[in-house]
Coordinates of C-alpha atoms and ligand atoms in Angstrom, one line a residue:
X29 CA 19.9 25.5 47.2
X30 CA 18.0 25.0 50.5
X31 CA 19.8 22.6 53.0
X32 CA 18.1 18.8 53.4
X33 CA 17.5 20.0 57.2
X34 CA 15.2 23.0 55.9
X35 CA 13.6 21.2 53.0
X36 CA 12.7 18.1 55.3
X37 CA 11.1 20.6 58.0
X38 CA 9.0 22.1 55.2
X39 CA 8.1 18.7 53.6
X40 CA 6.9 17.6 56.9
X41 CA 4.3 20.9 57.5
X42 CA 3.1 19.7 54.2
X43 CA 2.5 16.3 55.2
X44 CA 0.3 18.2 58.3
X45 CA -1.3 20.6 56.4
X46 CA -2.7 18.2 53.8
X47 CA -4.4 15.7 56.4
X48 CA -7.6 16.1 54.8
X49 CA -6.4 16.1 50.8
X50 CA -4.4 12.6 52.0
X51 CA -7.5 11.4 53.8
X52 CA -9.4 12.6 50.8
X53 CA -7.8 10.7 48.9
X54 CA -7.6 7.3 50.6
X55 CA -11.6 7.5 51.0
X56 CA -11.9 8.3 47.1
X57 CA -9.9 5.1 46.3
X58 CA -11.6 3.1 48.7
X59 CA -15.5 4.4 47.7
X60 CA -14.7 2.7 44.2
X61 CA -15.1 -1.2 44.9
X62 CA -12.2 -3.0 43.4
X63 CA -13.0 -6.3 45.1
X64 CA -11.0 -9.4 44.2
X65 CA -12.2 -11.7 43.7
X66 CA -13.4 -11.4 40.9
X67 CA -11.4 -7.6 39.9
X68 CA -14.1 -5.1 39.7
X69 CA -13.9 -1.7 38.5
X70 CA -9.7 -1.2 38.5
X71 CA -10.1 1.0 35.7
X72 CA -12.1 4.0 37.3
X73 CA -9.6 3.4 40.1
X74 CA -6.3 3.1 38.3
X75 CA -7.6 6.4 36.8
X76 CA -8.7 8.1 39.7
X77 CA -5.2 7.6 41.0
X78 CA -3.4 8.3 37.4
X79 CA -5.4 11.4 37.4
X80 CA -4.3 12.8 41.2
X81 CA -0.6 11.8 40.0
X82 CA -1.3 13.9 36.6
X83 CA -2.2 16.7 39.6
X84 CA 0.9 16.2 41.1
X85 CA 3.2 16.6 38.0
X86 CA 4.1 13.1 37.2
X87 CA 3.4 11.3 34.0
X88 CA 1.9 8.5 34.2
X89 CA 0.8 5.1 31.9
X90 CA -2.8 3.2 32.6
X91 CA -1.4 -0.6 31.3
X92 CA -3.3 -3.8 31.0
X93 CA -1.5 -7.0 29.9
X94 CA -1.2 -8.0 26.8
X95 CA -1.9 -11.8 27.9
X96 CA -5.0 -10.3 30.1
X97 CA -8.4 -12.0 28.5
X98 CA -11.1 -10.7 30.9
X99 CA -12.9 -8.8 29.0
X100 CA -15.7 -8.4 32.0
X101 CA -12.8 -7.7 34.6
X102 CA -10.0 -6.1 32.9
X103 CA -6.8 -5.4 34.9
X104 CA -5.7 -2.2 34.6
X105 CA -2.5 -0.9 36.2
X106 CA -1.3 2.5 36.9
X107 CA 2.3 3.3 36.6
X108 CA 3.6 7.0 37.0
X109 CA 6.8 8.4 37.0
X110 CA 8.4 12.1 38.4
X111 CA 12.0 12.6 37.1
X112 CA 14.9 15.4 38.1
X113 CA 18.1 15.4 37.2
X114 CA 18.6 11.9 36.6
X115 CA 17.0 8.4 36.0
X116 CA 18.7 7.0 39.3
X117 CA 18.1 6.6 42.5
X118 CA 14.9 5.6 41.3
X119 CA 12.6 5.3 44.6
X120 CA 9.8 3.5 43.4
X121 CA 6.0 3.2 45.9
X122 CA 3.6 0.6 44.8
X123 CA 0.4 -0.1 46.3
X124 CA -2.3 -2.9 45.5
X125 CA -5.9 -1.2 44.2
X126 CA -7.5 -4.5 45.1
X127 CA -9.4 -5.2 48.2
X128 CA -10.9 -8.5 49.6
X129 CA -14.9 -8.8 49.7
X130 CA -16.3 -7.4 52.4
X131 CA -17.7 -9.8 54.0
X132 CA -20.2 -10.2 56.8
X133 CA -20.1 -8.6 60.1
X134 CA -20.0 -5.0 59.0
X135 CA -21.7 -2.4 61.5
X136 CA -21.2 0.5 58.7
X137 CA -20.9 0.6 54.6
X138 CA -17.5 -1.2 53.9
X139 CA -17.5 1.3 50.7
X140 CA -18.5 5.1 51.9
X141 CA -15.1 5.9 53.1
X142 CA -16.7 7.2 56.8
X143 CA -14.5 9.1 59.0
X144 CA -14.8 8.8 62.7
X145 CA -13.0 9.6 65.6
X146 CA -9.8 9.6 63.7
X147 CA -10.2 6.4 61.9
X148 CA -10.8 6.1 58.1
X149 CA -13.1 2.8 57.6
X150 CA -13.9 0.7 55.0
X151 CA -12.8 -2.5 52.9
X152 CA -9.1 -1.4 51.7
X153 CA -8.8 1.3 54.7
X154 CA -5.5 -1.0 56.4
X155 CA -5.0 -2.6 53.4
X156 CA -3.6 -0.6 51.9
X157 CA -5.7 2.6 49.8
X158 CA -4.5 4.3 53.2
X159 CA -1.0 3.3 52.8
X160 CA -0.8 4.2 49.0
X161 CA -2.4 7.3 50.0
X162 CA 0.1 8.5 52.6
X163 CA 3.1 7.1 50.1
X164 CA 1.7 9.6 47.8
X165 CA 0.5 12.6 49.6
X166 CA 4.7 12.0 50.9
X167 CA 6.2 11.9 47.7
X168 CA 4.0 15.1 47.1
X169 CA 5.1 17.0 50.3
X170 CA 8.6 16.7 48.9
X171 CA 7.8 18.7 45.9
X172 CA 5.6 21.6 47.7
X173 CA 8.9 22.2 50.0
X174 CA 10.8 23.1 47.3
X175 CA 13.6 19.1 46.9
X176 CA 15.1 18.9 43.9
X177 CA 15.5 15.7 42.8
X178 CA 18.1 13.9 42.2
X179 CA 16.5 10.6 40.7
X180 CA 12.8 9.4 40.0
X181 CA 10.3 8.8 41.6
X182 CA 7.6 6.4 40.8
X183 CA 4.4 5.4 42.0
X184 CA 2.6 2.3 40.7
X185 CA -1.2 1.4 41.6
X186 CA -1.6 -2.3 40.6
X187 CA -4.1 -5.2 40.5
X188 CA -4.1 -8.8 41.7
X189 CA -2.0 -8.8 45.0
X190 CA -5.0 -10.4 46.8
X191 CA -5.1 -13.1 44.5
X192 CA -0.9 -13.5 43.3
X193 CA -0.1 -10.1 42.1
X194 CA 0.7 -11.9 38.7
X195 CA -1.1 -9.3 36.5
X196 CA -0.1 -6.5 38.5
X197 CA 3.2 -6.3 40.5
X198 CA 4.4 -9.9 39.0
X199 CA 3.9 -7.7 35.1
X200 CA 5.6 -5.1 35.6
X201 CA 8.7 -7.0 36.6
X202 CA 8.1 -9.3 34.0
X203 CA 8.4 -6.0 31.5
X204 CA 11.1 -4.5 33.2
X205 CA 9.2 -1.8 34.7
X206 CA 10.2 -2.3 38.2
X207 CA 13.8 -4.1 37.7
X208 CA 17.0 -3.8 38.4
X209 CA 18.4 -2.0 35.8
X210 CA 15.5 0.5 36.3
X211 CA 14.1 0.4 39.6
X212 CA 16.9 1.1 43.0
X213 CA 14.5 0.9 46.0
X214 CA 10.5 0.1 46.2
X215 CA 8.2 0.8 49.1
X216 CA 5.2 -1.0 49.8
X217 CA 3.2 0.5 51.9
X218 CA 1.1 -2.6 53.4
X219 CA 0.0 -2.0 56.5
X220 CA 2.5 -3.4 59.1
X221 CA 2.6 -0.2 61.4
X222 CA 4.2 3.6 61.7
X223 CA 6.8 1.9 63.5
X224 CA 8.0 -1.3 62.0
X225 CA 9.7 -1.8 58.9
X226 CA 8.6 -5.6 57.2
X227 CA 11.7 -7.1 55.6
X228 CA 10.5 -10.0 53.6
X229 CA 8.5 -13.3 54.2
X230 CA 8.8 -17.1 54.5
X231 CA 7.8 -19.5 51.7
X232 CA 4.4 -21.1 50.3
X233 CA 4.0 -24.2 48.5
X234 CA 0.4 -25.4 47.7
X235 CA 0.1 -29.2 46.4
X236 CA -2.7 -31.7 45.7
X237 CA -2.1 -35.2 47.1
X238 CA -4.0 -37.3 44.8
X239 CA -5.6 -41.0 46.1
X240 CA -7.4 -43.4 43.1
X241 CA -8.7 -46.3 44.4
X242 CA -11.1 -48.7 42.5
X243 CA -14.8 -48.2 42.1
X244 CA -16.8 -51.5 43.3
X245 CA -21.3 -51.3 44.4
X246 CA -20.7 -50.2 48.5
X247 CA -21.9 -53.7 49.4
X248 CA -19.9 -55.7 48.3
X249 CA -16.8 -52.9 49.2
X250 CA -14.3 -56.0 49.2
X251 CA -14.1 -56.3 45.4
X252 CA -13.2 -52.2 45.2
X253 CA -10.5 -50.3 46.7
X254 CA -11.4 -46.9 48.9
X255 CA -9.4 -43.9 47.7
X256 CA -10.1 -42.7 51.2
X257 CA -8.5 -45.1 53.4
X258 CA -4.9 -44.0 52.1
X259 CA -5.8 -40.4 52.4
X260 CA -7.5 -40.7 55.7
X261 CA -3.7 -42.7 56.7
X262 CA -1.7 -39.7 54.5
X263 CA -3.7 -37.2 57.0
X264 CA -3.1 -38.9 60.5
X265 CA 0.4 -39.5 59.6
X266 CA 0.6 -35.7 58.7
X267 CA -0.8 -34.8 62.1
X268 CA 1.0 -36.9 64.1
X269 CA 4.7 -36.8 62.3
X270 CA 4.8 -34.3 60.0
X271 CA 3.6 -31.5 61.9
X272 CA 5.4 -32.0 65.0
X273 CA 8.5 -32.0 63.0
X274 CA 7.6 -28.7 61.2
X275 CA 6.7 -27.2 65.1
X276 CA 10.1 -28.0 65.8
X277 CA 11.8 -25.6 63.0
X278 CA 12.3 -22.3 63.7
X279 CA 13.6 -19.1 61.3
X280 CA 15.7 -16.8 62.3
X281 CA 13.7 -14.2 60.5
X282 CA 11.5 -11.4 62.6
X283 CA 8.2 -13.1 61.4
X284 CA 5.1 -11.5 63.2
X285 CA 3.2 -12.5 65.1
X286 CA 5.9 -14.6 67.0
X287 CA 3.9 -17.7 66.7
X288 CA 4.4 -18.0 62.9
X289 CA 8.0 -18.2 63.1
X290 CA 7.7 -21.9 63.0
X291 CA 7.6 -24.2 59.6
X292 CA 3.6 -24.9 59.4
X293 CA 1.0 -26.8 57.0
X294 CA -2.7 -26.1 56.7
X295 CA -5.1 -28.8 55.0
X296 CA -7.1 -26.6 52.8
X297 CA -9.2 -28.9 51.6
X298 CA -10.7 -32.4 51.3
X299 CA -12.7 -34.4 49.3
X300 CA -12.8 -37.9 48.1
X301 CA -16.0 -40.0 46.8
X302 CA -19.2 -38.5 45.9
X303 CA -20.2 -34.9 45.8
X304 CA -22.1 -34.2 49.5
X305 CA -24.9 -32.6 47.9
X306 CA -25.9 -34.7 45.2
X307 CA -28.3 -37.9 45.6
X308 CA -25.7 -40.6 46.7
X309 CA -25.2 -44.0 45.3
X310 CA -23.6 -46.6 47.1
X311 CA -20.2 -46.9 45.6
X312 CA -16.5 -47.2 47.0
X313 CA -14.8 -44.0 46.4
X314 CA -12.4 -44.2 43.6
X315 CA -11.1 -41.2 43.6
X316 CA -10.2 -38.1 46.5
X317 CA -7.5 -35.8 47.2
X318 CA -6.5 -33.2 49.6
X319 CA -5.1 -29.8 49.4
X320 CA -2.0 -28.6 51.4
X321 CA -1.1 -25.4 52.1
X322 CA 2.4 -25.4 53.3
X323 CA 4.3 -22.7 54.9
X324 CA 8.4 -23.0 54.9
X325 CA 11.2 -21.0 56.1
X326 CA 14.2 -19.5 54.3
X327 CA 16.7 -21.7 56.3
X328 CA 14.2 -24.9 54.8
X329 CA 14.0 -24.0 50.9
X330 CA 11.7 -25.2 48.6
X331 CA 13.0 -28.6 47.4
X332 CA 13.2 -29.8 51.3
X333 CA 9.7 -29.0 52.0
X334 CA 8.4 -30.4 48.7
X335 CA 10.6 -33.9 49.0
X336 CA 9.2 -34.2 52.6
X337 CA 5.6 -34.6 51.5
X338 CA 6.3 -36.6 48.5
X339 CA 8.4 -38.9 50.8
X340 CA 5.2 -38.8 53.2
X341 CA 3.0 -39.8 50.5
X342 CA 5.1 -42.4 49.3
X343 CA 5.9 -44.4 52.9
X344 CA 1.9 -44.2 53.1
X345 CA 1.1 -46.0 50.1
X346 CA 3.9 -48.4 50.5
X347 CA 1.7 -49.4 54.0
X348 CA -0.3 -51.3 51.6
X349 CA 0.1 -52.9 48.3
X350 CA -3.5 -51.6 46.2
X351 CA -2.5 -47.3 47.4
X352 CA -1.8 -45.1 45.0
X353 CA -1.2 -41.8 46.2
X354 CA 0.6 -39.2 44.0
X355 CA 1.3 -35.6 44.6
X356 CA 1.0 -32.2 42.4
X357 CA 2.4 -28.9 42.9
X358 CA 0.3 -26.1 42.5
X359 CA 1.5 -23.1 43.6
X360 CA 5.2 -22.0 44.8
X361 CA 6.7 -18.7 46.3
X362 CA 9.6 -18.6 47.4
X363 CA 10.8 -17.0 51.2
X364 CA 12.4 -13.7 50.6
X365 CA 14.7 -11.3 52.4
X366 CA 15.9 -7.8 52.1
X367 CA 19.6 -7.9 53.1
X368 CA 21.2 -6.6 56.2
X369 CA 22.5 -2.9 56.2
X370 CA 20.4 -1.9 53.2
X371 CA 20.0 1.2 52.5
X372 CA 16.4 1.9 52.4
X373 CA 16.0 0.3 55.4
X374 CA 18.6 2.5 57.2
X375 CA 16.9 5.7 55.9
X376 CA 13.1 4.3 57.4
X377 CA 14.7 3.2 60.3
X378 CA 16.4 7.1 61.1
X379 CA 13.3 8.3 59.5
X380 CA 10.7 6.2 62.1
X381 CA 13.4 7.1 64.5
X382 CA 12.8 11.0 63.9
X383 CA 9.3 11.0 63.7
X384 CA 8.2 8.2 65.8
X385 CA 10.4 9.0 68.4
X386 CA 11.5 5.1 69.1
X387 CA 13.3 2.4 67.3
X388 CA 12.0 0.9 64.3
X389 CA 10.9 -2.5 64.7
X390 CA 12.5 -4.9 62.0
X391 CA 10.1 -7.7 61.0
X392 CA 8.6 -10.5 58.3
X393 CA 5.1 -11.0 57.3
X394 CA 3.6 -14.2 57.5
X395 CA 2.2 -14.1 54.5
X396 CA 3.3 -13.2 51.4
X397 CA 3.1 -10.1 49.3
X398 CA 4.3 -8.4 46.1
X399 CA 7.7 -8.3 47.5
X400 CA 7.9 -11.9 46.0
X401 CA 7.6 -10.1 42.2
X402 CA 9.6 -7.1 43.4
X403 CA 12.7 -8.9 44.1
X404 CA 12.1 -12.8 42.3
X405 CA 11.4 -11.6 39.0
X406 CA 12.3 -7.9 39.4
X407 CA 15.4 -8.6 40.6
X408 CA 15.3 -5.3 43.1
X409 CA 16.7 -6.7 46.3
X410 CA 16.1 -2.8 47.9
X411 CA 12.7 -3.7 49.2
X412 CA 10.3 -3.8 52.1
X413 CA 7.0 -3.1 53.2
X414 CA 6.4 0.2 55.4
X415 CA 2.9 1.6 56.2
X416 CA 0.2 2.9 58.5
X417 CA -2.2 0.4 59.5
X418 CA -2.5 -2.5 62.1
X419 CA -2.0 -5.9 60.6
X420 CA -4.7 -7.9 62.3
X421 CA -7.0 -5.1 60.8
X422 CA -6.6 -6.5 56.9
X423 CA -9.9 -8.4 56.1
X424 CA -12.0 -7.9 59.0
X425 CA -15.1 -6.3 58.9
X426 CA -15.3 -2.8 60.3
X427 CA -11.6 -2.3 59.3
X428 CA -9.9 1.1 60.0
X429 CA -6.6 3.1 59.3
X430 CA -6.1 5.5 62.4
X431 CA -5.7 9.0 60.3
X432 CA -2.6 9.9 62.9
X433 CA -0.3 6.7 61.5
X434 CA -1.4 7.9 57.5
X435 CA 0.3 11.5 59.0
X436 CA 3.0 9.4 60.7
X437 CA 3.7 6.8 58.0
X438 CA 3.8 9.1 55.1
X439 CA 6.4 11.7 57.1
X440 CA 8.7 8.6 57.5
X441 CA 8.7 7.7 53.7
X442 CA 9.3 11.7 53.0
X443 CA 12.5 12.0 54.9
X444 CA 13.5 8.3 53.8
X445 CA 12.3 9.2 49.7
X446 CA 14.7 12.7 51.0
X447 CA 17.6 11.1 52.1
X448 CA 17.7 8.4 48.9
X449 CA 16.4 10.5 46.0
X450 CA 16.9 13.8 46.5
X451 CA 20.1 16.3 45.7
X452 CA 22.6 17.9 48.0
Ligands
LIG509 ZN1 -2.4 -5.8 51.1

């Protein structure tokens, strides 16, 4: 049996000599518009991808779930598996098929998958048909140089992650396709750089802060109540003592950029009274509420950052007597954190090491992703994000994966899928 040494200098010619197939492939994916909003066309690209895997020896599944009712939009998974010897170590690589809309601002078709001076463009370059692409193209080097495998390994094209992930990543655990019992270490290849290894993410809670007041004709507003006065008071004291408070709360997490390591909260949206565009008639507003988009850290939990603005509701409305302000929860996920010393991250961190030729930069995004699914409902706590592309590129218009960090990323997840999943 070749050595590990020889089979990882072969896999990585591979990786060099199938530049163009990998770039190939990442501009096939992204020439197929699976914007998400609202979920277009995941089935020609779930079986794009199923078919390449097919290619590449792995079986593979196209699921929809059960519970999905959009007929128009259907969401269509892909889920493919390559066994050797054994079902474990399982090294599973999942990438989101969705991409945002494009958007405005574009100097070049967001859906051609144009190639120039090194860069792959288009909507879902960065994020992440580039980074699924490379994960592939390494899993695929492995096999041309000749590993055995020890374990299985698994690639999974899923739906959704711009909007939740719940019919996508958030199924599969659901069904036990990426779970503990199953599943030993997942990549995501998001696009957080060819040198950094993204480790989890802090917290989100969404809530509606509802205000009723009582309707009375706008001129005689002293026999009504305004729903916006107690909101306007719920907003000023969010400004002035809430979010001081947050900016003094730090995690001790790697978040990047540096600037959201800090507890934060965002007012997505406002609205009390009458509708702006309609004909107006002079009423008090009986009814408004805002929407809060709150981020919280790991060392905060959930139940702290929720009581907080429930207490902040409450000590506004009992300012005065006739406020009623009440508050919903619409939307929770909870921080998460791959642990210290694990193993995957050890094997990217030699493998960036090795091919990089610097230290792997450990950090958190400041968003969330499908890690969420992945370790919440999965129950796989052997996670992280790792792939080409710059951040600050995701959603922009004119966005670009350099072709040199594809190269980069996917010989790093070779030698790491070598060192996990394959024998001797
Ligand atoms: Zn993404």
């Amino acid at each position: 049996m070749p050595s590990k040494s020889s089979i990882a200098d072969r896999a990585l010619r591979e990786i060099d000599q199938a530049r163009d197939e990998m770039v190939g492939l990442a501009a096939d994916l992204l020439r197929i518009p699976t914007v998400n909003p609202p979920g277009d066309a995941y089935r020609e690209c779930a079986e794009l991808l199923a078919d390449r895997l097919r290619g590449y020896a792995y079986d593979t599944e196209l699921l929809r779930p059960e519970s999905d009712a959009d007929a128009r939009h259907p969401r269509w998974n892909v889920l493919a598996a390559r066994r050797g010897a054994g079902a474990h170590p399982c090294v599973h690589l999942n990438g989101h098929l969705d991409v945002v809309p494009a958007g405005d601002g574009w100097t070049l078709d967001p859906f051609a998958g144009v190639v120039r001076d090194g860069l792959l463009y288009g909507r879902g370059s960065a994020d992440m048909k580039a980074g699924l692409a490379a994960a592939v193209i390494a899993a695929e080097a492995l096999r041309r140089a000749g590993a055995s495998l020890a374990g299985t390994i698994e690639v999974s094209g899923t739906v959704d992650e711009e909007s939740g992930g719940f019919a996508g990543v958030g199924w599969l655990a659901e069904t036990g396709r990426i779970s503990s019992a199953r599943t030993d270490h997942v990549i995501i290849p998001e696009p957080l750089g060819v040198d950094r290894i993204c480790v989890g993410h802090r917290g989100v809670y969404w809530s509606r802060v509802r205000s009723r007041g009582k309707i009375a004709h706008g001129s005689m507003p002293f026999l009504g109540s305004s729903a916006v006065d107690p909101l306007g008071r719920f907003l000023e004291r969010l400004r002035t003592e809430l979010r001081p408070a947050l900016s003094r709360r730090r995690t001790d997490m790697p978040v990047v950029p540096a600037e959201a390591r800090w507890a934060s909260i965002n007012v997505n949206a406002v609205a009390a009274g009458q509708a702006l565009l309609t004909p107006q008639t002079p009423c008090v507003a009986d009814a408004g509420e805002v929407i809060l988009d709150r981020r919280f850290l790991i060392e905060e939990g959930f139940e702290a950052a929720r009581r907080e603005i429930v207490e902040l509701a409450a000590a506004v409305a009992a300012e005065n007597g006739g406020w009623k302000l009440e508050v919903e929860d619409m939307m929770v996920v909870h921080p998460t954190r791959t642990p210290a010393g694990d193993p995957l991250v050890l094997a990217l961190e030699d493998a960036i090491l090795e091919v990089v030729g610097h230290d792997a930069e450990i950090v958190a995004s400041p968003g969330t992703y499908d890690h969420k699914h992945v370790t919440r409902i999965g129950g796989v706590v052997s996670c992280v994000a790792y792939g080409p592309g710059v951040l600050e590129q995701a959603h922009q218009p004119d966005e670009w994966c350099r072709i040199d960090d594809m190269i980069g990323s996917a010989k790093v997840m070779a030698l790491a899928m070598l060192r996990l999943a394959v024998a001797g």
